């Protein structure tokens, strides 16, 4: 074994600091020296002995222990021997009673680092040693420090064995952050090396057999820590106060962790002591005002309250017998607050506020716990808990609780009212999205909702009586009176679903809302927010005879100076319009003023969330009102433009603006030409191929809506197409390829002929990409075919560019349905109509592509086409234009047929006869008028004559062999 001295070891341990040196040379040299130092036999054990030697100065011992902690991850599973490991672990456990705070803080970290490798199978006595250190009676600061160190160690160990029980193979994930990074490669101990684990016993089995009884003892022994916490309130020693509080906190953390995972079963003794100490904590809070330990008591009580709710979910049977005691405890506390005229103020985060939230949260979560309540006729999972709830919540207590909520805990404090004035938008944002457990008012809201729903017949009559008293005791100059009515209005909004059938809405609207709205008293202005909330939640089922009054109320609220009032009124209007029973006729006369008020609200808003909500209301108006929104289109688009300029960089709002613009364009349809020039700036800004490309999908959707609905695009819209190549080349366009391709097809359909060559050069490659997908849908295939037909008809000069999409169509033919094939043949028909020579050249190109085909490509193509002809009369899937083109194209093909294909002539002639004999029939989409049929007959006869002249007597002989009755149908 190498010779070590304290000075030498201290010098070598200082190398660890040099390993963090930014200088690369110095860092590498230090790392190499440190590696040599650590690999010396006995190094970790010797350093650990220095850390455990109490007569060495604290700084050296702390440095030694810290070094051991950091060294574990590097060498524990490699160079260190089993005997050295045992020595290090034994010395660490001896340090559980260390009194120096710096050194004591390192002990749990070092224990947890080793435990990640060795616990439980290679360190089976760890848990027992920690428990022994904890269950000693805490009478002095020394034993308190020992408790704290052991509890910190135990907290880490509990996480580790819970991880084992859950089957987690990465125990480092539950280590403290100070050692997690270094121990990420630790693997659970699975090797049997000690006498304690049984033969073949794995970690989980060992924990279940040995650890759980020990941990149950911890839970029982920890409760006296709460007594010590209470007793310290009457003692002056600040150091002891701090230790007691930390021990109580760490103990609660460990015990609740054990209980919540089911490792420790709740006993009546533990629950009795918890309830006893909770009562004493409240007494300390009241009797030792100003003492530092009272705050610790309050924090502890809050932690217990939160844990109790979770315990009722995890171990509902164990807690059921104590529900009455806990509910009575919280009732006494809430009654104390009520009697002392407590008013909630969430901004202060006072102890009373925190504990009131805990108490109300406990009530709500207990009342809604599925284990203690019957549902759909099925009995409660824990009948004892249900009996306790029913016995506690008597009708009188329910009435008293609702009264406490309505007249005390739901009242706004002066500080909250001031925040309404200072930052109304932020308040609205929080009011909509805030978590209910963040304030006493939020907790009161959810409890009152539960009371309305579960105890309707008990709560509602008293509530209605309380509301009616405000008609006879009106005192709007008294701010407290107004606060009380504000709480009632809030309750009306909360309980809308249960109050709707029991509260007379006309009385509420006329005698309360309208009267308060017309009263000029400044104090009543605060009630307007609640009016909006009421109408938001009561929107469904408003009697038709009251809608006019409601619309007037909402328009007045939307014109209010308070932004939150405006927002609630706007959302209420949206909800009414979205109702299935909504009738446009009842809203018609209010539409101009409502839309103007809405636009003004949108322009004045600035909060991202609020703006998104408000702009969405315009979308609802567009969808519900349809073309009726047309007179306001310019006003809306201009307003959106102002908002766009003001909200630059707020992508959420910008995307919503684009969605609204799309909804507006789709709503007014062809009338969009009047605002076409106003829409184009939004499209340019959102589809510019910038690096971020935010809102590109919404911008492309708006662009598509515009080009689809405008009858004749103006020059600026047509020139906007020039940006398409850059968009297609941009990486973000890949996410929106389908939308871009549909947009291209719309341009081909809507653009004048002079623009088509330039558009087709961009569009045809995209159409080819679409057609190259075997899984292409029938609607998309139909769109592509329709686009190609139109392009061939309007711009025959582009036929030379259509070879690739036509090739893609040929490849699709073998797998497509009859209807799909008829659309495909329609494209080829149009090409033949435009240029017979082009089609012949196309067939020759296909022949070149398939030189080894046993059947000429021309033969295969014509046969596939003709095979679908008999189904036309049966299915009638074609439009007139497509059917006419089909017959005309087949007539064109007569000139191209070589003798090998003349056998197909009877089929072709039969099709001609079939088409020319069809009469007008409303049940068939495919029908020709007399004038059309005359034109088609003439064209067919002309082509037959041309074919006879080209092919001569053999061709005529085949024609003569065809049934003359068929020939007479069109000749």
PDB file of C-alpha atoms in Angstrom, residues 657-776:
ATOM      1  CA  UNK A 657     -55.489  37.278 -38.587  1.00  0.00           C
ATOM      2  CA  UNK A 658     -54.792  35.203 -41.700  1.00  0.00           C
ATOM      3  CA  UNK A 659     -57.402  32.627 -40.655  1.00  0.00           C
ATOM      4  CA  UNK A 660     -59.982  35.371 -40.173  1.00  0.00           C
ATOM      5  CA  UNK A 661     -59.176  36.827 -43.591  1.00  0.00           C
ATOM      6  CA  UNK A 662     -59.614  33.359 -45.148  1.00  0.00           C
ATOM      7  CA  UNK A 663     -62.978  32.940 -43.427  1.00  0.00           C
ATOM      8  CA  UNK A 664     -64.081  36.350 -44.677  1.00  0.00           C
ATOM      9  CA  UNK A 665     -63.069  35.588 -48.272  1.00  0.00           C
ATOM     10  CA  UNK A 666     -64.875  32.245 -48.217  1.00  0.00           C
ATOM     11  CA  UNK A 667     -67.972  33.846 -46.657  1.00  0.00           C
ATOM     12  CA  UNK A 668     -68.449  36.566 -49.264  1.00  0.00           C
ATOM     13  CA  UNK A 669     -67.514  34.317 -52.211  1.00  0.00           C
ATOM     14  CA  UNK A 670     -67.433  36.062 -55.612  1.00  0.00           C
ATOM     15  CA  UNK A 671     -67.860  39.409 -53.878  1.00  0.00           C
ATOM     16  CA  UNK A 672     -64.232  39.151 -52.770  1.00  0.00           C
ATOM     17  CA  UNK A 673     -63.196  41.055 -55.905  1.00  0.00           C
ATOM     18  CA  UNK A 674     -64.161  44.262 -54.077  1.00  0.00           C
ATOM     19  CA  UNK A 675     -61.506  43.685 -51.375  1.00  0.00           C
ATOM     20  CA  UNK A 676     -59.015  41.785 -53.537  1.00  0.00           C
ATOM     21  CA  UNK A 677     -56.432  44.566 -53.394  1.00  0.00           C
ATOM     22  CA  UNK A 678     -56.800  44.762 -49.583  1.00  0.00           C
ATOM     23  CA  UNK A 679     -56.173  41.017 -49.176  1.00  0.00           C
ATOM     24  CA  UNK A 680     -53.025  40.853 -51.296  1.00  0.00           C
ATOM     25  CA  UNK A 681     -50.691  42.556 -48.730  1.00  0.00           C
ATOM     26  CA  UNK A 682     -51.505  39.813 -46.186  1.00  0.00           C
ATOM     27  CA  UNK A 683     -50.642  37.148 -48.745  1.00  0.00           C
ATOM     28  CA  UNK A 684     -47.371  38.826 -49.715  1.00  0.00           C
ATOM     29  CA  UNK A 685     -46.274  39.253 -46.104  1.00  0.00           C
ATOM     30  CA  UNK A 686     -47.136  35.714 -44.994  1.00  0.00           C
ATOM     31  CA  UNK A 687     -45.884  33.766 -48.020  1.00  0.00           C
ATOM     32  CA  UNK A 688     -42.604  35.583 -48.564  1.00  0.00           C
ATOM     33  CA  UNK A 689     -39.936  32.831 -48.430  1.00  0.00           C
ATOM     34  CA  UNK A 690     -38.139  34.253 -45.431  1.00  0.00           C
ATOM     35  CA  UNK A 691     -35.984  32.218 -43.071  1.00  0.00           C
ATOM     36  CA  UNK A 692     -38.737  31.796 -40.463  1.00  0.00           C
ATOM     37  CA  UNK A 693     -41.705  31.459 -42.852  1.00  0.00           C
ATOM     38  CA  UNK A 694     -44.126  31.878 -39.937  1.00  0.00           C
ATOM     39  CA  UNK A 695     -47.750  31.718 -41.010  1.00  0.00           C
ATOM     40  CA  UNK A 696     -46.967  30.290 -44.444  1.00  0.00           C
ATOM     41  CA  UNK A 697     -49.682  27.626 -44.191  1.00  0.00           C
ATOM     42  CA  UNK A 698     -52.294  30.228 -43.212  1.00  0.00           C
ATOM     43  CA  UNK A 699     -51.038  32.609 -45.916  1.00  0.00           C
ATOM     44  CA  UNK A 700     -51.245  29.935 -48.616  1.00  0.00           C
ATOM     45  CA  UNK A 701     -54.743  29.026 -47.438  1.00  0.00           C
ATOM     46  CA  UNK A 702     -55.795  32.687 -47.751  1.00  0.00           C
ATOM     47  CA  UNK A 703     -54.197  32.868 -51.207  1.00  0.00           C
ATOM     48  CA  UNK A 704     -56.047  29.735 -52.297  1.00  0.00           C
ATOM     49  CA  UNK A 705     -59.355  31.060 -50.922  1.00  0.00           C
ATOM     50  CA  UNK A 706     -58.884  34.289 -52.859  1.00  0.00           C
ATOM     51  CA  UNK A 707     -57.988  32.702 -56.214  1.00  0.00           C
ATOM     52  CA  UNK A 708     -60.749  30.110 -55.797  1.00  0.00           C
ATOM     53  CA  UNK A 709     -63.508  32.637 -55.071  1.00  0.00           C
ATOM     54  CA  UNK A 710     -62.589  35.561 -57.301  1.00  0.00           C
ATOM     55  CA  UNK A 711     -64.194  35.220 -60.719  1.00  0.00           C
ATOM     56  CA  UNK A 712     -61.510  37.048 -62.687  1.00  0.00           C
ATOM     57  CA  UNK A 713     -58.236  37.679 -60.834  1.00  0.00           C
ATOM     58  CA  UNK A 714     -56.866  41.183 -61.233  1.00  0.00           C
ATOM     59  CA  UNK A 715     -53.424  41.892 -62.593  1.00  0.00           C
ATOM     60  CA  UNK A 716     -51.797  42.146 -59.153  1.00  0.00           C
ATOM     61  CA  UNK A 717     -53.171  38.756 -58.161  1.00  0.00           C
ATOM     62  CA  UNK A 718     -51.898  37.232 -61.397  1.00  0.00           C
ATOM     63  CA  UNK A 719     -48.474  38.813 -60.982  1.00  0.00           C
ATOM     64  CA  UNK A 720     -48.315  37.482 -57.427  1.00  0.00           C
ATOM     65  CA  UNK A 721     -47.710  34.111 -59.055  1.00  0.00           C
ATOM     66  CA  UNK A 722     -44.169  35.261 -59.834  1.00  0.00           C
ATOM     67  CA  UNK A 723     -43.195  34.492 -56.225  1.00  0.00           C
ATOM     68  CA  UNK A 724     -44.279  30.853 -56.571  1.00  0.00           C
ATOM     69  CA  UNK A 725     -40.913  29.461 -57.784  1.00  0.00           C
ATOM     70  CA  UNK A 726     -39.171  30.980 -54.745  1.00  0.00           C
ATOM     71  CA  UNK A 727     -41.818  29.522 -52.446  1.00  0.00           C
ATOM     72  CA  UNK A 728     -41.429  26.083 -54.004  1.00  0.00           C
ATOM     73  CA  UNK A 729     -37.666  26.285 -53.579  1.00  0.00           C
ATOM     74  CA  UNK A 730     -37.957  27.184 -49.893  1.00  0.00           C
ATOM     75  CA  UNK A 731     -37.550  24.399 -47.350  1.00  0.00           C
ATOM     76  CA  UNK A 732     -40.723  25.320 -45.448  1.00  0.00           C
ATOM     77  CA  UNK A 733     -42.864  24.878 -48.559  1.00  0.00           C
ATOM     78  CA  UNK A 734     -42.300  21.120 -48.325  1.00  0.00           C
ATOM     79  CA  UNK A 735     -44.650  21.070 -45.323  1.00  0.00           C
ATOM     80  CA  UNK A 736     -47.383  22.726 -47.409  1.00  0.00           C
ATOM     81  CA  UNK A 737     -46.789  21.052 -50.790  1.00  0.00           C
ATOM     82  CA  UNK A 738     -50.392  19.899 -51.225  1.00  0.00           C
ATOM     83  CA  UNK A 739     -51.737  23.394 -50.643  1.00  0.00           C
ATOM     84  CA  UNK A 740     -49.228  24.894 -53.079  1.00  0.00           C
ATOM     85  CA  UNK A 741     -50.150  22.367 -55.749  1.00  0.00           C
ATOM     86  CA  UNK A 742     -53.867  23.110 -55.399  1.00  0.00           C
ATOM     87  CA  UNK A 743     -53.074  26.795 -55.668  1.00  0.00           C
ATOM     88  CA  UNK A 744     -51.158  26.181 -58.901  1.00  0.00           C
ATOM     89  CA  UNK A 745     -54.106  24.324 -60.393  1.00  0.00           C
ATOM     90  CA  UNK A 746     -56.428  27.196 -59.486  1.00  0.00           C
ATOM     91  CA  UNK A 747     -54.123  29.567 -61.340  1.00  0.00           C
ATOM     92  CA  UNK A 748     -54.250  27.331 -64.404  1.00  0.00           C
ATOM     93  CA  UNK A 749     -58.047  27.333 -64.228  1.00  0.00           C
ATOM     94  CA  UNK A 750     -58.529  31.054 -63.568  1.00  0.00           C
ATOM     95  CA  UNK A 751     -55.741  32.754 -65.544  1.00  0.00           C
ATOM     96  CA  UNK A 752     -56.213  34.250 -69.047  1.00  0.00           C
ATOM     97  CA  UNK A 753     -54.528  32.350 -71.933  1.00  0.00           C
ATOM     98  CA  UNK A 754     -51.611  34.790 -72.185  1.00  0.00           C
ATOM     99  CA  UNK A 755     -50.498  33.883 -68.659  1.00  0.00           C
ATOM    100  CA  UNK A 756     -50.758  30.120 -69.095  1.00  0.00           C
ATOM    101  CA  UNK A 757     -47.347  29.375 -70.639  1.00  0.00           C
ATOM    102  CA  UNK A 758     -45.529  30.996 -67.723  1.00  0.00           C
ATOM    103  CA  UNK A 759     -47.801  29.379 -65.143  1.00  0.00           C
ATOM    104  CA  UNK A 760     -47.626  25.951 -66.782  1.00  0.00           C
ATOM    105  CA  UNK A 761     -43.825  25.933 -66.603  1.00  0.00           C
ATOM    106  CA  UNK A 762     -44.141  26.063 -62.812  1.00  0.00           C
ATOM    107  CA  UNK A 763     -47.353  24.101 -62.393  1.00  0.00           C
ATOM    108  CA  UNK A 764     -46.732  21.080 -64.615  1.00  0.00           C
ATOM    109  CA  UNK A 765     -43.731  19.759 -62.630  1.00  0.00           C
ATOM    110  CA  UNK A 766     -45.849  19.993 -59.460  1.00  0.00           C
ATOM    111  CA  UNK A 767     -48.772  18.209 -61.089  1.00  0.00           C
ATOM    112  CA  UNK A 768     -46.338  15.505 -62.218  1.00  0.00           C
ATOM    113  CA  UNK A 769     -45.229  15.070 -58.594  1.00  0.00           C
ATOM    114  CA  UNK A 770     -48.841  14.640 -57.525  1.00  0.00           C
ATOM    115  CA  UNK A 771     -49.561  12.115 -60.269  1.00  0.00           C
ATOM    116  CA  UNK A 772     -46.393  10.184 -59.434  1.00  0.00           C
ATOM    117  CA  UNK A 773     -47.891   9.085 -56.102  1.00  0.00           C
ATOM    118  CA  UNK A 774     -49.660   5.705 -56.449  1.00  0.00           C
ATOM    119  CA  UNK A 775     -51.828   6.554 -53.424  1.00  0.00           C
ATOM    120  CA  UNK A 776     -53.273   9.711 -55.030  1.00  0.00           C
TER     121      UNK A 776
END
